[in-house]
Short mmCIF file of C-alpha atoms and ligand atoms in Angstrom, two decimals:
data_model
loop_
_atom_site.label_atom_id
_atom_site.label_comp_id
_atom_site.label_asym_id
_atom_site.label_seq_id
_atom_site.Cartn_x
_atom_site.Cartn_y
_atom_site.Cartn_z
CA MET A 854 5.92 17.29 15.94
CA ARG A 855 6.07 13.50 15.61
CA ASP A 856 4.06 11.69 12.93
CA GLU A 857 1.70 10.16 15.55
CA THR A 858 0.69 13.60 16.82
CA LYS A 859 0.61 15.17 13.37
CA ILE A 860 -1.74 12.59 11.96
CA LEU A 861 -4.09 12.76 14.96
CA ARG A 862 -4.30 16.54 14.69
CA ALA A 863 -4.78 16.32 10.91
CA THR A 864 -7.98 14.31 11.32
CA LEU A 865 -9.55 17.15 13.33
CA THR A 866 -11.44 19.99 11.68
CA PRO A 867 -10.13 23.50 12.59
CA VAL A 868 -12.00 24.41 15.80
CA LYS A 869 -15.00 26.71 15.74
CA ALA A 870 -17.35 27.22 18.71
CA GLY A 871 -20.47 25.12 18.36
CA GLU A 872 -19.07 23.00 15.51
CA PRO A 873 -18.10 19.31 15.78
CA LEU A 874 -14.43 18.33 16.18
CA HIS A 875 -14.69 16.17 13.10
CA ALA A 876 -16.75 17.71 10.30
CA GLY A 877 -18.87 15.14 8.48
CA PRO A 878 -18.46 14.11 4.84
CA VAL A 879 -19.48 16.67 2.23
CA PHE A 880 -21.91 15.13 -0.23
CA ALA A 881 -22.06 17.06 -3.48
CA GLY A 882 -22.26 16.78 -7.24
CA PRO A 883 -22.10 20.38 -8.34
CA PHE A 884 -21.26 23.10 -5.79
CA HIS A 885 -22.87 26.53 -5.91
CA ALA A 886 -20.53 28.38 -8.27
CA PRO A 887 -21.83 31.71 -9.55
CA GLY A 888 -20.16 33.85 -12.22
CA ASP A 889 -16.83 33.21 -13.93
CA PRO A 890 -14.90 30.13 -12.71
CA THR A 891 -12.79 30.67 -9.57
CA ASP A 892 -10.64 28.28 -7.56
CA THR A 893 -13.50 27.37 -5.20
CA TYR A 894 -15.17 23.96 -5.41
CA SER A 895 -17.33 23.66 -8.52
CA TYR A 896 -17.91 20.03 -9.51
CA ALA A 897 -17.20 16.89 -7.45
CA ARG A 898 -15.31 14.95 -10.12
CA SER A 899 -12.53 17.57 -9.77
CA HIS A 900 -12.46 18.22 -6.02
CA ASN A 901 -14.34 17.81 -2.75
CA PRO A 902 -13.63 19.29 0.71
CA THR A 903 -13.59 15.81 2.31
CA TRP A 904 -10.88 14.74 -0.16
CA THR A 905 -8.98 17.92 0.58
CA ALA A 906 -8.90 17.11 4.31
CA LEU A 907 -7.83 13.51 3.64
CA GLU A 908 -5.18 14.56 1.11
CA ALA A 909 -3.73 17.07 3.57
CA ALA A 910 -3.52 14.37 6.27
CA ILE A 911 -1.82 11.84 3.97
CA ALA A 912 0.52 14.56 2.69
CA LEU A 913 1.78 15.11 6.25
CA LEU A 914 2.87 11.48 6.38
CA GLU A 915 4.43 11.56 2.90
CA SER A 916 6.41 14.74 3.64
CA GLY A 917 9.90 14.61 5.12
CA PRO A 918 12.78 16.86 6.05
CA GLY A 919 13.29 19.31 3.21
CA HIS A 920 10.30 18.37 1.09
CA GLU A 921 6.56 18.86 1.19
CA ALA A 922 4.36 16.24 -0.41
CA GLN A 923 1.14 16.88 -2.29
CA VAL A 924 -1.45 14.14 -2.55
CA ARG A 925 -4.37 13.14 -4.75
CA VAL A 926 -6.74 10.38 -3.59
CA PHE A 927 -8.36 7.87 -5.96
CA GLY A 928 -11.18 5.34 -5.84
CA SER A 929 -8.76 2.40 -5.40
CA GLY A 930 -5.08 1.53 -5.38
CA MET A 931 -5.33 0.44 -8.99
CA ALA A 932 -6.84 3.80 -9.98
CA ALA A 933 -3.79 5.41 -8.35
CA CYS A 934 -1.35 3.08 -10.17
CA ALA A 935 -3.19 3.73 -13.46
CA ALA A 936 -2.88 7.48 -12.87
CA VAL A 937 0.92 7.29 -12.70
CA PHE A 938 1.22 5.05 -15.76
CA GLY A 939 -1.36 7.11 -17.66
CA ALA A 940 0.04 10.50 -16.74
CA VAL A 941 3.64 9.56 -17.58
CA LEU A 942 3.81 6.89 -20.30
CA ARG A 943 3.44 7.61 -24.02
CA PRO A 944 4.00 5.37 -27.07
CA GLY A 945 7.71 4.71 -27.48
CA ASP A 946 8.43 5.07 -23.75
CA VAL A 947 10.05 2.31 -21.72
CA VAL A 948 8.83 1.30 -18.26
CA VAL A 949 10.83 -0.98 -15.94
CA LEU A 950 8.80 -3.13 -13.54
CA PRO A 951 9.93 -5.64 -10.94
CA SER A 952 9.05 -9.12 -12.25
CA ASN A 953 7.12 -9.80 -9.04
CA ALA A 954 5.22 -6.48 -9.03
CA TYR A 955 1.63 -6.54 -7.78
CA PHE A 956 -0.16 -8.75 -10.30
CA MET A 957 -2.77 -6.26 -11.48
CA ALA A 958 -0.20 -3.50 -12.04
CA ARG A 959 1.80 -5.86 -14.24
CA VAL A 960 -1.25 -6.92 -16.25
CA LEU A 961 -2.44 -3.32 -16.62
CA VAL A 962 0.87 -2.35 -18.22
CA GLN A 963 1.01 -5.49 -20.37
CA ASP A 964 -2.57 -5.49 -21.66
CA TYR A 965 -3.10 -1.76 -22.20
CA PHE A 966 0.12 0.25 -22.23
CA VAL A 967 2.24 -2.28 -24.12
CA ALA A 968 -0.65 -2.73 -26.54
CA MET A 969 -0.47 1.02 -27.19
CA GLY A 970 3.25 1.12 -27.92
CA VAL A 971 4.96 1.28 -24.51
CA THR A 972 7.89 -1.09 -24.00
CA LEU A 973 7.91 -3.12 -20.78
CA ARG A 974 11.15 -4.40 -19.27
CA MET A 975 11.05 -6.65 -16.22
CA ALA A 976 13.69 -7.93 -13.80
CA PRO A 977 13.74 -9.16 -10.21
CA ALA A 978 13.33 -6.27 -7.75
CA GLY A 979 16.54 -4.38 -6.99
CA ALA A 980 19.88 -4.09 -8.74
CA ALA A 981 18.76 -6.17 -11.74
CA GLN A 982 16.12 -3.51 -12.44
CA ALA A 983 18.81 -0.82 -12.46
CA GLU A 984 20.52 -2.61 -15.34
CA LEU A 985 17.44 -2.15 -17.54
CA MET A 986 17.14 1.58 -17.03
CA GLU A 987 18.92 2.96 -20.07
CA GLY A 988 16.55 5.07 -22.14
CA ALA A 989 13.62 4.34 -19.81
CA ARG A 990 10.96 6.85 -18.80
CA LEU A 991 9.72 5.23 -15.56
CA LEU A 992 11.14 2.85 -12.98
CA TRP A 993 8.49 1.14 -10.83
CA LEU A 994 9.48 -0.24 -7.41
CA GLU A 995 7.55 -2.17 -4.78
CA THR A 996 9.11 -2.83 -1.36
CA PRO A 997 8.23 -4.96 0.53
CA SER A 998 6.64 -6.61 -2.49
CA ASN A 999 3.25 -8.29 -2.31
CA PRO A 1000 3.20 -11.25 -1.77
CA THR A 1001 6.82 -12.41 -1.92
CA MET A 1002 8.19 -9.79 0.50
CA GLU A 1003 11.21 -8.79 -1.57
CA ILE A 1004 13.05 -5.67 -0.43
CA CYS A 1005 14.90 -3.18 -2.61
CA ASP A 1006 17.01 -0.17 -1.71
CA ILE A 1007 14.84 2.83 -2.61
CA ALA A 1008 17.53 5.51 -2.21
CA ALA A 1009 20.15 3.62 -4.26
CA LEU A 1010 17.72 2.89 -7.10
CA CYS A 1011 16.42 6.47 -7.15
CA GLU A 1012 19.94 7.80 -7.42
CA ALA A 1013 20.79 5.48 -10.32
CA ALA A 1014 17.47 6.26 -12.03
CA HIS A 1015 17.87 10.02 -11.75
CA GLU A 1016 21.39 9.83 -13.15
CA ALA A 1017 19.85 8.08 -16.15
CA GLY A 1018 17.02 10.66 -16.38
CA VAL A 1019 14.37 8.13 -15.30
CA LEU A 1020 11.36 8.94 -13.08
CA VAL A 1021 10.78 6.63 -10.11
CA ALA A 1022 7.47 5.48 -8.63
CA VAL A 1023 7.24 3.34 -5.50
CA ASP A 1024 4.18 1.22 -4.74
CA ASN A 1025 4.29 1.75 -0.97
CA THR A 1026 1.11 -0.18 -0.12
CA THR A 1027 2.57 -2.83 2.19
CA ALA A 1028 4.58 -0.29 4.18
CA THR A 1029 2.37 2.87 4.36
CA PRO A 1030 4.04 6.31 4.50
CA LEU A 1031 4.11 6.10 8.30
CA ALA A 1032 6.57 3.20 8.06
CA GLN A 1033 8.44 4.20 4.89
CA LYS A 1034 8.62 7.53 3.04
CA PRO A 1035 9.61 6.92 -0.59
CA LEU A 1036 9.68 10.65 -1.45
CA SER A 1037 12.31 11.18 1.27
CA PHE A 1038 14.51 8.56 -0.42
CA GLY A 1039 14.24 10.39 -3.73
CA ALA A 1040 11.19 8.83 -5.42
CA ASP A 1041 9.13 11.06 -7.71
CA PHE A 1042 5.85 9.26 -6.95
CA SER A 1043 4.69 7.40 -3.84
CA VAL A 1044 1.65 5.31 -4.75
CA ALA A 1045 -0.51 3.15 -2.50
CA SER A 1046 -3.68 1.23 -2.03
CA ASP A 1047 -5.14 2.76 1.12
CA ALA A 1048 -7.65 -0.08 1.32
CA LYS A 1049 -4.96 -1.91 3.31
CA SER A 1050 -3.26 -0.62 6.48
CA MET A 1051 -3.93 3.06 5.80
CA SER A 1052 -7.69 2.75 6.34
CA GLY A 1053 -7.25 -0.54 8.19
CA HIS A 1054 -10.81 -1.73 8.81
CA SER A 1055 -11.42 -3.87 5.71
CA ASP A 1056 -14.44 -1.74 4.83
CA LEU A 1057 -13.46 0.42 1.83
CA LEU A 1058 -11.29 0.84 -1.25
CA LEU A 1059 -9.07 3.86 -1.72
CA GLY A 1060 -5.73 4.80 -3.23
CA HIS A 1061 -3.42 7.80 -3.41
CA VAL A 1062 -0.50 9.27 -5.31
CA ALA A 1063 1.95 11.59 -3.55
CA VAL A 1064 4.49 13.82 -5.33
CA LYS A 1065 6.84 16.70 -4.51
CA ASP A 1066 6.88 18.34 -7.92
CA ALA A 1067 4.11 20.77 -8.93
CA GLY A 1068 4.33 19.73 -12.59
CA LEU A 1069 3.81 16.06 -11.75
CA LEU A 1070 0.96 16.98 -9.40
CA ALA A 1071 -0.80 18.82 -12.22
CA LYS A 1072 -0.52 15.73 -14.45
CA ILE A 1073 -1.93 13.42 -11.76
CA ASP A 1074 -4.73 15.86 -10.95
CA ARG A 1075 -5.66 16.22 -14.61
CA TRP A 1076 -5.67 12.44 -15.09
CA ARG A 1077 -8.09 12.03 -12.17
CA THR A 1078 -10.44 14.75 -13.34
CA MET A 1079 -10.50 13.36 -16.88
CA THR A 1080 -10.79 9.65 -16.12
CA GLY A 1081 -13.02 10.09 -13.07
CA GLY A 1082 -11.47 7.35 -10.91
CA ILE A 1083 -12.64 9.14 -7.80
CA VAL A 1084 -13.48 8.13 -4.24
CA GLY A 1085 -16.91 8.83 -2.72
CA PRO A 1086 -17.04 11.36 0.13
CA MET A 1087 -18.26 8.75 2.65
CA GLU A 1088 -15.27 6.47 1.99
CA ALA A 1089 -12.91 9.46 2.08
CA TRP A 1090 -14.36 10.47 5.44
CA LEU A 1091 -14.12 6.95 6.89
CA ALA A 1092 -10.50 6.81 5.76
CA LEU A 1093 -9.70 10.16 7.37
CA ARG A 1094 -11.25 8.97 10.65
CA SER A 1095 -9.31 5.70 10.44
CA LEU A 1096 -5.98 7.46 9.83
CA ALA A 1097 -6.02 8.81 13.38
CA THR A 1098 -5.36 5.29 14.69
CA LEU A 1099 -2.83 4.28 12.00
CA PRO A 1100 0.17 4.65 14.36
CA LEU A 1101 -1.53 2.51 17.05
CA ARG A 1102 -2.71 -0.12 14.57
CA LEU A 1103 0.58 -0.36 12.73
CA GLU A 1104 2.68 -0.56 15.87
CA ARG A 1105 0.56 -3.39 17.25
CA SER A 1106 0.09 -5.34 14.04
CA ALA A 1107 3.79 -5.11 13.14
CA ALA A 1108 4.75 -6.35 16.63
CA ASN A 1109 2.25 -9.19 16.27
CA ALA A 1110 3.57 -10.03 12.79
CA LEU A 1111 7.13 -10.28 14.11
CA ALA A 1112 6.02 -12.52 17.00
CA LEU A 1113 4.04 -14.76 14.64
CA ALA A 1114 6.89 -14.94 12.12
CA THR A 1115 9.33 -15.87 14.89
CA PHE A 1116 6.95 -18.54 16.20
CA LEU A 1117 6.28 -20.02 12.74
CA ASP A 1118 9.98 -20.03 11.89
CA ALA A 1119 10.62 -22.43 14.77
CA ARG A 1120 7.82 -24.91 13.87
CA ARG A 1121 8.55 -28.17 12.09
CA GLU A 1122 5.30 -27.91 10.03
CA VAL A 1123 6.55 -24.69 8.42
CA GLU A 1124 9.01 -24.96 5.52
CA SER A 1125 9.92 -21.29 5.28
CA VAL A 1126 8.86 -17.88 6.57
CA LEU A 1127 9.18 -14.52 4.79
CA TYR A 1128 9.06 -11.42 6.98
CA PRO A 1129 11.45 -8.49 6.54
CA GLY A 1130 11.58 -8.05 10.33
CA LEU A 1131 13.28 -11.45 10.73
CA LYS A 1132 17.07 -11.13 10.82
CA THR A 1133 17.26 -14.11 8.49
CA HIS A 1134 15.29 -12.31 5.74
CA PRO A 1135 17.71 -11.45 2.87
CA GLY A 1136 16.39 -7.86 2.75
CA HIS A 1137 16.41 -7.29 6.51
CA ALA A 1138 19.33 -4.86 6.65
CA ILE A 1139 17.99 -2.68 3.83
CA ALA A 1140 14.46 -2.80 5.24
CA ALA A 1141 15.75 -1.83 8.68
CA GLY A 1142 17.46 1.18 7.11
CA GLN A 1143 14.38 2.52 5.30
CA MET A 1144 11.39 1.29 7.33
CA ARG A 1145 10.17 2.36 10.74
CA TYR A 1146 7.85 -0.68 11.05
CA PHE A 1147 8.18 -3.91 9.09
CA GLY A 1148 4.41 -4.04 8.60
CA PRO A 1149 1.62 -6.54 9.25
CA VAL A 1150 2.20 -8.94 6.32
CA LEU A 1151 4.10 -12.19 6.73
CA CYS A 1152 4.20 -15.17 4.40
CA PHE A 1153 4.98 -18.79 5.14
CA THR A 1154 4.93 -22.08 3.31
CA LEU A 1155 3.37 -25.30 4.56
CA ARG A 1156 3.99 -28.71 2.97
CA ASP A 1157 1.29 -28.49 0.32
CA LYS A 1158 -2.18 -27.23 -0.53
CA ALA A 1159 -3.89 -29.76 1.78
CA ALA A 1160 -1.76 -28.74 4.79
CA ALA A 1161 -2.48 -25.06 4.09
CA GLU A 1162 -6.23 -25.70 3.77
CA THR A 1163 -6.24 -27.63 7.08
CA PHE A 1164 -4.41 -24.79 8.77
CA LEU A 1165 -6.77 -22.12 7.41
CA THR A 1166 -9.88 -24.13 8.32
CA ARG A 1167 -8.70 -24.87 11.86
CA ALA A 1168 -7.42 -21.39 12.77
CA LYS A 1169 -10.33 -19.68 14.54
CA LEU A 1170 -8.86 -16.19 14.83
CA VAL A 1171 -7.69 -16.06 11.24
CA THR A 1172 -10.38 -15.05 8.74
CA GLU A 1173 -9.76 -16.42 5.28
CA ALA A 1174 -9.73 -13.38 3.03
CA THR A 1175 -7.56 -11.66 0.46
CA SER A 1176 -6.10 -8.19 1.04
CA PHE A 1177 -4.27 -7.21 4.27
CA GLY A 1178 -3.74 -4.48 6.83
CA GLY A 1179 -7.05 -4.82 8.71
CA VAL A 1180 -7.48 -4.76 12.50
CA THR A 1181 -8.30 -8.49 12.57
CA THR A 1182 -5.94 -11.21 11.42
CA THR A 1183 -6.61 -12.58 7.93
CA ALA A 1184 -4.84 -15.05 5.65
CA GLU A 1185 -5.18 -16.81 2.36
CA ARG A 1186 -3.56 -19.52 0.30
CA ARG A 1187 -2.11 -17.27 -2.31
CA ALA A 1188 -1.76 -19.88 -5.08
CA ARG A 1189 -5.56 -20.17 -5.27
CA TRP A 1190 -5.62 -17.18 -7.62
CA GLY A 1191 -3.03 -18.57 -10.03
CA SER A 1192 -1.54 -15.10 -10.45
CA ASP A 1193 1.62 -15.32 -8.34
CA ASP A 1194 4.53 -17.68 -8.77
CA VAL A 1195 4.23 -19.32 -5.31
CA PRO A 1196 3.89 -22.95 -4.11
CA GLY A 1197 0.51 -24.49 -3.23
CA GLY A 1198 1.18 -24.37 0.51
CA PHE A 1199 2.15 -20.66 0.49
CA ILE A 1200 0.08 -18.57 2.92
CA ARG A 1201 0.02 -14.79 3.08
CA MET A 1202 -1.06 -13.67 6.53
CA SER A 1203 -1.90 -10.19 7.76
CA ALA A 1204 -1.44 -9.84 11.50
CA GLY A 1205 -4.21 -7.90 13.22
CA CYS A 1206 -4.31 -6.15 16.57
CA GLU A 1207 -5.49 -9.09 18.73
CA ALA A 1208 -3.69 -10.05 21.96
CA ILE A 1209 -0.63 -11.92 20.73
CA GLU A 1210 -1.09 -14.77 23.25
CA ASP A 1211 -4.46 -15.61 21.67
CA LEU A 1212 -3.02 -15.58 18.16
CA LEU A 1213 -0.07 -17.78 19.14
CA GLU A 1214 -2.37 -20.32 20.86
CA ASP A 1215 -4.65 -20.36 17.84
CA LEU A 1216 -1.85 -20.84 15.32
CA GLU A 1217 -0.34 -23.60 17.43
CA GLN A 1218 -3.55 -25.65 17.54
CA ALA A 1219 -4.13 -25.07 13.82
CA LEU A 1220 -0.61 -26.28 12.94
CA GLU A 1221 -1.08 -29.33 15.17
CA ALA A 1222 -4.16 -30.31 13.15
CA ILE A 1223 -1.91 -30.89 10.10
CA ASP A 1224 -1.08 -34.59 9.93
C1 PLP B 1046 -3.90 -4.08 -3.13
C2 PLP B 1046 -2.72 -3.57 -3.85
C3 PLP B 1046 -2.86 -2.74 -4.97
C4 PLP B 1046 -4.20 -2.41 -5.58
O1 PLP B 1046 -5.02 -1.72 -4.71
P1 PLP B 1046 -6.64 -1.77 -4.79
O2 PLP B 1046 -7.05 -0.79 -3.74
O3 PLP B 1046 -7.04 -3.18 -4.50
O4 PLP B 1046 -7.02 -1.35 -6.16
C5 PLP B 1046 -1.70 -2.25 -5.57
N1 PLP B 1046 -0.48 -2.57 -5.10
C6 PLP B 1046 -0.31 -3.38 -4.04
C7 PLP B 1046 1.07 -3.69 -3.57
C8 PLP B 1046 -1.43 -3.91 -3.38
O5 PLP B 1046 -1.23 -4.70 -2.33
#
């Protein structure tokens, strides 16, 4: 079965006469649990049937030929990242991060794990990271990276890491496991914020960790139960419902992103465009080899802050907001946060599912308003 069919079927509840096709969320604190503990549901910080259904659906996407993924969902992408760092890193361990890793992940390691005796090594994403691997415990990858859209070769880095006895985690948020399956390329952990394309409606926070190894799964599960970074059943249910349309949403938004990137690339107001689907992107060949869709996120640079603000104010179909992967097009001037090393006119845009003609017309009139 293809992923599109698998994921649709996975959002259905097993059929039973007189029951709905999609069972509702299960709201519970404690579950009825008589006698000695068994493996049934007992307390909702440890497990919940709505999570189980969502985890099974995500696991189908994370699995590949020859390996079956197991998934644990968390209350946000950061809770999922923290679970990998927390379950794996101990004082004296070395972790290798890309220097442009998602800002919060970098700060989490710096402010907490380094403070507790973990050594952090950083290098630009890709081969430079491989050079820092000796004696390391964990290699962290992010491809395409947010927001600078760097691409690294997951399979090559996993091979080098495993030769050196290093575990590999991939932050797969921008791609989603429909577009890119890190575990299939050898990664030990596939981590994501599912607040982005996975759930896709800009209405919830969620994250997950996927693994192949039972020992690593036990560590991630234990971390979640102990730290309690859990997702509510309503959000888990909304995410499960939204996953059914992931293939449709991703196909459309990635096609729109490519059309917008191509259009912007040809405009005199635009200094540069970053989208891995463009043949001119330095990571295009690698991305094409490991991604099924290039995703909804594209970045471009206008002359300066003022030009970017004019563009964002004038564009009617582009909602100014952080985050990405929603069904409607959003964008922001990324330098406003001061956290990423990008110029003042740098815009990160997330293409939605609108008719492309409308988006192109809107972007054109917004660019023309820049003087
Ligand atoms: C958004 C994001 C996260 C954090 O996810 P939250 O759900 O916001 O906690 C981590 N990594 C990347 C690449 C992201 O884009």
